[in-house]
């Protein structure tokens, strides 16, 4: 893939980063003249510039992920606070996302029109969801559950903006190791966002056990407030039916891993994403519990499903057929985990129905990704940055490392 020639620094630009830090006004002026100029989506952008743009996307979602993880544990200890540290950390990531969307909207760098529209729609949905959530808390009280409609808007907005980032990076980054690694990072954040609602049950089951044992980490004012809202400890900590956790883990979490595996194309994509997610959750568990915050169950059964997804896709097993043994493998892993520890409540009688639902979803994903319409959707709307109009666009999954 060809790349455009980097922009030459304007006259008077700082000769080094150190010089720029000594003269921040000159550095800002140089950056504005070099990069903050209006342009249309598909504007020529070098690979180095793409890496800077999407490294900032990774940083933004890392801030949002850490803030969100802390936020769940925070809500199982203290009353809700709009300016709580987890909210501020998440807000810092959101502010960086807003800046990146504004940058690409104004300059046209690193995106085609579809990727940009997804980014704009995603951050727009997220920003609308924030006041909706604030009003919801004012009207309905604590509303800790991750499954509320206002919280669902937050997850939806995050998923849409991540889809835009995934599209922009995959279209315009040169095939190779860097493109694969950044894609894996973006898919990690996507899968974490998809699985986030399940954390309510993963924290709640342990918090409820501690409460019954008389050693709860929740502050008395939190429990008193929940009681004043007419909620029992069970309703407060485990507010959804027991089929929800396995159904969401399989039909949403594993489906996201299926799409990641087909998009990135590396043989162990799903396993790498799920393993990294669980490693992050384990590190978070250590940091949170060491500072007195409530612990959570780690959904280790997800890793079994990820390995089976990778094996099924590599063996070219149709999704409608592979979904049944994959779901069975996840259920067996959950049983094994339950035998040595604690997992959220699972309605085991619902597992066959979950397997059928997953088969329908995976089969639909197979048909969609094999369609001509999907192939057209993978091509940029505008000429790729740094690529002549008549240069073929590499197909998703192309490159020496793809399979």
Short mmCIF file of C-alpha atoms in Angstrom, two decimals:
data_model
loop_
_atom_site.label_atom_id
_atom_site.label_comp_id
_atom_site.label_asym_id
_atom_site.label_seq_id
_atom_site.Cartn_x
_atom_site.Cartn_y
_atom_site.Cartn_z
CA UNK A 1 0.00 0.00 0.00
CA UNK A 2 1.41 3.36 -0.94
CA UNK A 3 1.55 6.23 1.50
CA UNK A 4 1.59 9.95 1.03
CA UNK A 5 4.60 12.11 1.72
CA UNK A 6 4.53 13.50 5.26
CA UNK A 7 3.64 17.13 5.54
CA UNK A 8 6.69 19.33 5.76
CA UNK A 9 6.84 21.38 8.96
CA UNK A 10 5.96 25.00 8.32
CA UNK A 11 8.57 27.68 8.68
CA UNK A 12 9.26 28.35 12.33
CA UNK A 13 8.24 24.86 13.51
CA UNK A 14 10.08 23.60 16.64
CA UNK A 15 13.05 21.47 15.63
CA UNK A 16 12.39 18.84 18.30
CA UNK A 17 9.84 17.80 20.87
CA UNK A 18 12.02 19.23 23.63
CA UNK A 19 12.17 22.56 21.83
CA UNK A 20 8.43 22.42 21.31
CA UNK A 21 7.85 21.88 25.03
CA UNK A 22 10.00 24.93 25.77
CA UNK A 23 7.90 26.96 23.34
CA UNK A 24 4.34 25.56 23.59
CA UNK A 25 2.82 28.47 21.69
CA UNK A 26 5.11 27.84 18.72
CA UNK A 27 4.37 24.11 18.92
CA UNK A 28 0.61 24.74 18.96
CA UNK A 29 0.87 27.14 16.03
CA UNK A 30 2.93 24.62 14.04
CA UNK A 31 0.49 21.78 14.78
CA UNK A 32 -2.49 23.91 13.78
CA UNK A 33 -0.88 24.97 10.49
CA UNK A 34 0.32 21.45 9.67
CA UNK A 35 -2.68 19.35 10.67
CA UNK A 36 -5.71 21.44 11.65
CA UNK A 37 -6.71 22.36 8.13
CA UNK A 38 -10.12 21.53 6.66
CA UNK A 39 -10.49 18.49 4.44
CA UNK A 40 -12.88 15.80 3.27
CA UNK A 41 -12.95 12.17 4.53
CA UNK A 42 -10.41 10.06 2.67
CA UNK A 43 -7.80 12.81 2.78
CA UNK A 44 -4.24 11.56 2.17
CA UNK A 45 -2.76 10.49 5.50
CA UNK A 46 0.58 8.81 6.12
CA UNK A 47 0.95 5.59 8.06
CA UNK A 48 2.76 7.43 10.85
CA UNK A 49 -0.11 9.91 11.12
CA UNK A 50 -2.62 7.04 11.17
CA UNK A 51 -0.72 5.42 14.02
CA UNK A 52 -0.80 8.62 16.06
CA UNK A 53 -4.53 9.07 15.47
CA UNK A 54 -5.49 5.51 16.38
CA UNK A 55 -3.04 5.32 19.28
CA UNK A 56 -5.04 8.22 20.71
CA UNK A 57 -8.23 6.16 20.16
CA UNK A 58 -6.65 3.28 22.11
CA UNK A 59 -5.71 5.65 24.94
CA UNK A 60 -9.23 7.10 25.04
CA UNK A 61 -10.88 3.70 25.34
CA UNK A 62 -8.30 2.51 27.86
CA UNK A 63 -9.33 5.43 30.08
CA UNK A 64 -13.01 4.63 29.55
CA UNK A 65 -12.50 0.92 30.28
CA UNK A 66 -10.55 1.49 33.50
CA UNK A 67 -13.05 4.11 34.65
CA UNK A 68 -16.00 1.84 33.89
CA UNK A 69 -14.47 -1.14 35.69
CA UNK A 70 -13.80 0.95 38.77
CA UNK A 71 -17.31 2.42 38.54
CA UNK A 72 -19.03 -0.98 38.94
CA UNK A 73 -17.08 -1.78 42.09
CA UNK A 74 -17.63 1.76 43.35
CA UNK A 75 -21.42 1.39 43.10
CA UNK A 76 -21.33 -1.76 45.20
CA UNK A 77 -19.60 0.17 47.99
CA UNK A 78 -20.87 3.76 48.03
CA UNK A 79 -23.86 5.78 47.00
CA UNK A 80 -23.78 7.14 43.49
CA UNK A 81 -21.84 10.39 42.99
CA UNK A 82 -21.84 12.27 39.67
CA UNK A 83 -18.27 13.49 40.32
CA UNK A 84 -16.89 10.21 41.66
CA UNK A 85 -13.30 9.44 40.54
CA UNK A 86 -14.40 6.57 38.22
CA UNK A 87 -16.82 8.93 36.46
CA UNK A 88 -14.08 11.54 36.04
CA UNK A 89 -11.69 8.96 34.58
CA UNK A 90 -14.36 7.75 32.16
CA UNK A 91 -15.15 11.37 31.29
CA UNK A 92 -11.49 12.00 30.43
CA UNK A 93 -11.66 9.16 27.90
CA UNK A 94 -14.93 10.51 26.53
CA UNK A 95 -13.42 14.00 26.16
CA UNK A 96 -10.53 12.54 24.17
CA UNK A 97 -13.00 10.67 21.93
CA UNK A 98 -14.89 13.91 21.32
CA UNK A 99 -11.63 15.64 20.38
CA UNK A 100 -10.71 12.82 17.97
CA UNK A 101 -14.12 12.85 16.29
CA UNK A 102 -13.97 16.63 15.92
CA UNK A 103 -10.43 16.33 14.50
CA UNK A 104 -11.45 13.77 11.86
CA UNK A 105 -14.69 15.64 11.09
CA UNK A 106 -12.76 18.85 10.40
CA UNK A 107 -9.64 17.48 8.72
CA UNK A 108 -10.94 14.26 7.08
CA UNK A 109 -7.84 12.38 8.22
CA UNK A 110 -7.84 8.65 8.93
CA UNK A 111 -11.49 7.99 8.02
CA UNK A 112 -13.79 7.49 5.10
CA UNK A 113 -17.29 8.93 5.18
CA UNK A 114 -18.90 5.79 6.66
CA UNK A 115 -16.33 5.44 9.43
CA UNK A 116 -16.73 9.11 10.29
CA UNK A 117 -20.53 8.86 10.37
CA UNK A 118 -20.28 5.90 12.75
CA UNK A 119 -17.93 7.83 15.03
CA UNK A 120 -20.23 10.85 15.01
CA UNK A 121 -23.37 8.79 15.61
CA UNK A 122 -21.68 6.87 18.43
CA UNK A 123 -20.40 9.85 20.36
CA UNK A 124 -23.70 11.64 19.74
CA UNK A 125 -25.65 8.72 21.22
CA UNK A 126 -23.28 8.56 24.19
CA UNK A 127 -23.53 12.28 24.91
CA UNK A 128 -27.34 12.16 24.71
CA UNK A 129 -27.35 9.18 27.07
CA UNK A 130 -25.45 11.06 29.80
CA UNK A 131 -28.21 13.58 30.67
CA UNK A 132 -30.84 10.85 30.17
CA UNK A 133 -29.00 8.75 32.76
CA UNK A 134 -28.71 11.68 35.17
CA UNK A 135 -32.45 12.35 34.93
CA UNK A 136 -33.14 8.63 35.36
CA UNK A 137 -31.15 8.59 38.61
CA UNK A 138 -32.91 11.69 39.88
CA UNK A 139 -36.35 10.16 39.16
CA UNK A 140 -35.75 6.49 40.02
CA UNK A 141 -33.15 6.79 42.75
CA UNK A 142 -30.09 4.57 42.84
CA UNK A 143 -30.80 2.41 39.78
CA UNK A 144 -27.50 0.57 40.12
CA UNK A 145 -28.41 -2.11 37.62
CA UNK A 146 -26.27 -2.25 34.50
CA UNK A 147 -29.37 -3.33 32.59
CA UNK A 148 -31.31 -0.05 32.71
CA UNK A 149 -32.37 1.60 29.41
CA UNK A 150 -30.26 4.70 30.06
CA UNK A 151 -27.16 2.57 30.60
CA UNK A 152 -27.97 0.59 27.46
CA UNK A 153 -27.74 3.86 25.50
CA UNK A 154 -24.23 4.38 26.86
CA UNK A 155 -23.14 0.89 25.73
CA UNK A 156 -24.79 1.38 22.34
CA UNK A 157 -23.04 4.69 21.74
CA UNK A 158 -19.69 3.20 22.71
CA UNK A 159 -20.21 0.22 20.38
CA UNK A 160 -21.09 2.47 17.42
CA UNK A 161 -18.09 4.76 17.86
CA UNK A 162 -15.81 1.72 18.21
CA UNK A 163 -17.25 0.29 15.00
CA UNK A 164 -16.23 3.52 13.26
CA UNK A 165 -12.71 3.33 14.67
CA UNK A 166 -12.40 -0.33 13.68
CA UNK A 167 -13.52 0.47 10.14
CA UNK A 168 -11.26 3.49 9.69
CA UNK A 169 -8.16 1.74 10.98
CA UNK A 170 -8.70 -1.51 9.06
CA UNK A 171 -9.37 0.27 5.77
CA UNK A 172 -6.37 2.56 5.78
CA UNK A 173 -3.63 0.92 7.87
CA UNK A 174 -1.04 -0.99 5.87
CA UNK A 175 -1.43 -4.79 6.20
CA UNK A 176 0.98 -6.26 8.71
CA UNK A 177 1.67 -6.71 12.40
CA UNK A 178 0.83 -3.15 13.46
CA UNK A 179 -2.57 -3.26 11.77
CA UNK A 180 -3.36 -6.58 13.44
CA UNK A 181 -2.23 -5.46 16.90
CA UNK A 182 -4.18 -2.21 16.87
CA UNK A 183 -7.23 -4.07 15.55
CA UNK A 184 -6.94 -6.56 18.40
CA UNK A 185 -6.76 -3.67 20.85
CA UNK A 186 -9.90 -2.05 19.43
CA UNK A 187 -11.72 -5.40 19.45
CA UNK A 188 -10.69 -5.87 23.10
CA UNK A 189 -12.48 -2.64 23.98
CA UNK A 190 -15.48 -3.66 21.86
CA UNK A 191 -15.83 -7.04 23.60
CA UNK A 192 -15.33 -5.43 27.03
CA UNK A 193 -18.12 -2.98 26.24
CA UNK A 194 -20.42 -5.81 25.11
CA UNK A 195 -19.78 -7.88 28.24
CA UNK A 196 -19.90 -4.94 30.64
CA UNK A 197 -23.56 -5.40 31.74
CA UNK A 198 -22.78 -8.92 33.00
CA UNK A 199 -20.44 -7.42 35.59
CA UNK A 200 -23.47 -6.52 37.70
CA UNK A 201 -24.12 -10.19 38.37
CA UNK A 202 -20.38 -10.94 38.66
CA UNK A 203 -20.01 -8.37 41.44
CA UNK A 204 -23.48 -8.89 42.86
CA UNK A 205 -23.18 -12.61 43.60
CA UNK A 206 -20.10 -12.06 45.79
CA UNK A 207 -21.48 -8.90 47.41
CA UNK A 208 -24.69 -10.72 48.31
CA UNK A 209 -22.72 -13.63 49.83
CA UNK A 210 -20.65 -11.17 51.90
CA UNK A 211 -23.81 -9.39 53.04
CA UNK A 212 -25.38 -12.66 54.18
CA UNK A 213 -22.16 -13.57 56.00
CA UNK A 214 -22.16 -10.22 57.81
CA UNK A 215 -18.94 -8.90 56.26
CA UNK A 216 -20.27 -6.66 53.51
CA UNK A 217 -18.02 -4.01 51.96
CA UNK A 218 -21.04 -1.82 51.17
CA UNK A 219 -21.38 1.35 53.23
CA UNK A 220 -24.45 1.37 55.55
CA UNK A 221 -25.87 4.43 53.80
CA UNK A 222 -25.87 2.50 50.51
CA UNK A 223 -27.83 -0.41 51.98
CA UNK A 224 -30.18 1.96 53.81
CA UNK A 225 -30.83 3.89 50.61
CA UNK A 226 -31.55 0.68 48.68
CA UNK A 227 -33.97 -0.39 51.42
CA UNK A 228 -35.70 3.00 51.31
CA UNK A 229 -36.25 2.40 47.60
CA UNK A 230 -38.08 -0.84 48.42
CA UNK A 231 -35.22 -3.09 47.27
CA UNK A 232 -34.13 -6.18 49.14
CA UNK A 233 -30.40 -7.09 49.06
CA UNK A 234 -31.24 -9.77 46.45
CA UNK A 235 -33.10 -7.29 44.22
CA UNK A 236 -30.31 -4.75 44.63
CA UNK A 237 -27.38 -7.05 43.90
CA UNK A 238 -28.93 -9.61 41.49
CA UNK A 239 -31.74 -7.72 39.76
CA UNK A 240 -32.14 -9.80 36.59
CA UNK A 241 -33.27 -13.42 35.94
CA UNK A 242 -30.63 -16.16 36.14
CA UNK A 243 -30.77 -16.92 32.40
CA UNK A 244 -29.47 -13.43 31.53
CA UNK A 245 -25.79 -13.95 32.39
CA UNK A 246 -25.25 -17.11 30.27
CA UNK A 247 -27.43 -15.81 27.43
CA UNK A 248 -25.54 -12.50 27.21
CA UNK A 249 -22.12 -14.13 27.60
CA UNK A 250 -22.80 -16.52 24.71
CA UNK A 251 -25.14 -14.66 22.37
CA UNK A 252 -23.47 -11.24 22.71
CA UNK A 253 -19.94 -11.86 23.99
CA UNK A 254 -19.08 -14.89 21.87
CA UNK A 255 -20.83 -13.42 18.82
CA UNK A 256 -18.57 -10.36 19.10
CA UNK A 257 -15.57 -12.70 19.24
CA UNK A 258 -16.82 -14.52 16.13
CA UNK A 259 -16.97 -11.23 14.20
CA UNK A 260 -13.53 -10.23 15.54
CA UNK A 261 -12.06 -13.55 14.38
CA UNK A 262 -13.51 -13.16 10.88
CA UNK A 263 -12.46 -9.51 10.61
CA UNK A 264 -8.88 -9.68 11.89
CA UNK A 265 -8.27 -13.11 10.39
CA UNK A 266 -5.50 -14.27 12.74
CA UNK A 267 -5.87 -17.89 13.77
CA UNK A 268 -6.23 -17.24 17.52
CA UNK A 269 -7.94 -13.83 17.42
CA UNK A 270 -10.88 -14.74 19.69
CA UNK A 271 -8.60 -16.51 22.18
CA UNK A 272 -6.18 -13.57 22.32
CA UNK A 273 -8.97 -11.02 22.87
CA UNK A 274 -10.76 -13.12 25.52
CA UNK A 275 -7.49 -14.00 27.28
CA UNK A 276 -6.40 -10.36 27.41
CA UNK A 277 -9.82 -9.31 28.69
CA UNK A 278 -9.68 -11.87 31.50
CA UNK A 279 -6.09 -10.89 32.34
CA UNK A 280 -7.23 -7.26 32.61
CA UNK A 281 -10.13 -8.29 34.85
CA UNK A 282 -7.71 -10.28 37.04
CA UNK A 283 -5.36 -7.29 37.45
CA UNK A 284 -8.37 -5.07 38.22
CA UNK A 285 -9.52 -7.61 40.82
CA UNK A 286 -6.16 -7.41 42.60
CA UNK A 287 -6.04 -3.61 42.53
CA UNK A 288 -9.65 -3.16 43.66
CA UNK A 289 -9.61 -5.71 46.48
CA UNK A 290 -6.25 -4.45 47.75
CA UNK A 291 -7.81 -1.01 48.21
CA UNK A 292 -10.95 -2.25 49.95
CA UNK A 293 -13.34 -2.32 47.00
CA UNK A 294 -15.73 -5.24 46.39
CA UNK A 295 -14.41 -8.16 44.30
CA UNK A 296 -16.04 -9.82 41.30
CA UNK A 297 -16.26 -13.25 39.73
CA UNK A 298 -14.11 -13.60 36.60
CA UNK A 299 -16.06 -15.20 33.70
CA UNK A 300 -13.32 -17.73 32.94
CA UNK A 301 -15.81 -19.81 30.95
CA UNK A 302 -15.53 -17.13 28.23
CA UNK A 303 -12.02 -18.36 27.41
CA UNK A 304 -13.28 -21.88 26.68
CA UNK A 305 -15.82 -20.45 24.26
CA UNK A 306 -13.18 -18.28 22.57
CA UNK A 307 -10.86 -21.24 21.97
CA UNK A 308 -13.74 -23.25 20.49
CA UNK A 309 -14.75 -20.30 18.27
CA UNK A 310 -11.21 -20.08 16.86
CA UNK A 311 -11.08 -23.83 16.25
CA UNK A 312 -14.49 -23.83 14.56
CA UNK A 313 -13.67 -20.91 12.24
CA UNK A 314 -10.28 -22.38 11.35
CA UNK A 315 -11.93 -25.71 10.52
CA UNK A 316 -14.58 -23.84 8.45
CA UNK A 317 -17.45 -25.34 10.45
CA UNK A 318 -20.70 -23.49 9.62
CA UNK A 319 -21.77 -21.21 12.44
CA UNK A 320 -25.24 -22.72 12.75
CA UNK A 321 -23.58 -26.08 13.46
CA UNK A 322 -20.58 -24.89 15.49
CA UNK A 323 -22.75 -22.88 17.90
CA UNK A 324 -24.15 -25.99 19.55
CA UNK A 325 -20.85 -27.60 20.69
CA UNK A 326 -19.36 -24.18 21.48
CA UNK A 327 -22.25 -23.39 23.83
CA UNK A 328 -21.94 -26.85 25.38
CA UNK A 329 -18.23 -26.23 25.94
CA UNK A 330 -18.96 -22.92 27.69
CA UNK A 331 -21.57 -24.60 29.89
CA UNK A 332 -19.14 -27.38 30.88
CA UNK A 333 -16.47 -24.78 31.68
CA UNK A 334 -19.02 -22.89 33.81
CA UNK A 335 -19.86 -26.09 35.68
CA UNK A 336 -16.16 -26.70 36.32
CA UNK A 337 -15.70 -23.12 37.53
CA UNK A 338 -18.74 -23.44 39.80
CA UNK A 339 -17.33 -26.62 41.32
CA UNK A 340 -14.19 -24.84 42.54
CA UNK A 341 -15.58 -21.36 43.18
CA UNK A 342 -18.56 -19.09 42.68
CA UNK A 343 -20.23 -17.97 39.48
CA UNK A 344 -23.31 -15.78 38.97
CA UNK A 345 -26.64 -17.63 39.02
CA UNK A 346 -27.09 -19.70 35.84
CA UNK A 347 -30.37 -21.18 34.70
CA UNK A 348 -29.02 -24.44 33.34
CA UNK A 349 -32.37 -25.36 31.81
CA UNK A 350 -32.02 -22.32 29.53
CA UNK A 351 -28.71 -23.50 28.00
CA UNK A 352 -30.31 -25.46 25.09
CA UNK A 353 -32.38 -22.43 24.15
CA UNK A 354 -29.29 -20.22 24.36
CA UNK A 355 -27.47 -22.63 22.04
CA UNK A 356 -30.27 -22.41 19.48
CA UNK A 357 -30.29 -18.62 19.68
CA UNK A 358 -26.52 -18.50 19.23
CA UNK A 359 -26.80 -20.83 16.22
CA UNK A 360 -29.26 -18.45 14.56
CA UNK A 361 -27.06 -15.43 15.27
CA UNK A 362 -23.81 -17.08 14.16
CA UNK A 363 -25.45 -18.45 11.02
CA UNK A 364 -26.76 -14.97 10.23
CA UNK A 365 -23.29 -13.49 10.75
CA UNK A 366 -21.84 -16.08 8.33
CA UNK A 367 -24.37 -15.18 5.65
CA UNK A 368 -23.78 -11.47 6.14
CA UNK A 369 -19.98 -11.63 5.94
CA UNK A 370 -20.18 -13.80 2.80
CA UNK A 371 -22.52 -11.43 0.96
CA UNK A 372 -21.55 -9.05 -1.85
CA UNK A 373 -23.14 -6.19 0.04
CA UNK A 374 -20.72 -6.76 2.92
CA UNK A 375 -17.77 -6.85 0.51
CA UNK A 376 -18.88 -3.49 -0.92
CA UNK A 377 -19.30 -2.12 2.59
CA UNK A 378 -15.69 -3.04 3.38
CA UNK A 379 -14.38 -0.74 0.63
CA UNK A 380 -13.82 2.93 1.45
CA UNK A 381 -16.41 5.39 0.16
CA UNK A 382 -13.60 7.77 -0.80
CA UNK A 383 -10.10 6.95 -2.15
CA UNK A 384 -7.99 5.69 0.71
CA UNK A 385 -5.54 8.15 2.29
CA UNK A 386 -2.28 7.99 0.39
CA UNK A 387 -3.67 5.56 -2.21
CA UNK A 388 -4.39 6.48 -5.86
CA UNK A 389 -8.00 6.11 -6.95
CA UNK A 390 -7.28 3.06 -9.10
CA UNK A 391 -5.29 1.11 -6.48
CA UNK A 392 -7.22 -1.97 -5.27
CA UNK A 393 -8.33 -1.86 -1.66
CA UNK A 394 -6.99 -4.83 0.37
CA UNK A 395 -9.79 -7.12 1.53
CA UNK A 396 -10.40 -7.57 5.23
CA UNK A 397 -8.17 -10.30 6.58
CA UNK A 398 -5.59 -9.86 3.78
CA UNK A 399 -1.91 -9.75 4.46
CA UNK A 400 0.76 -12.28 5.28
CA UNK A 401 -0.47 -12.85 8.80
CA UNK A 402 -4.13 -13.36 7.92
CA UNK A 403 -5.70 -16.78 7.55
#
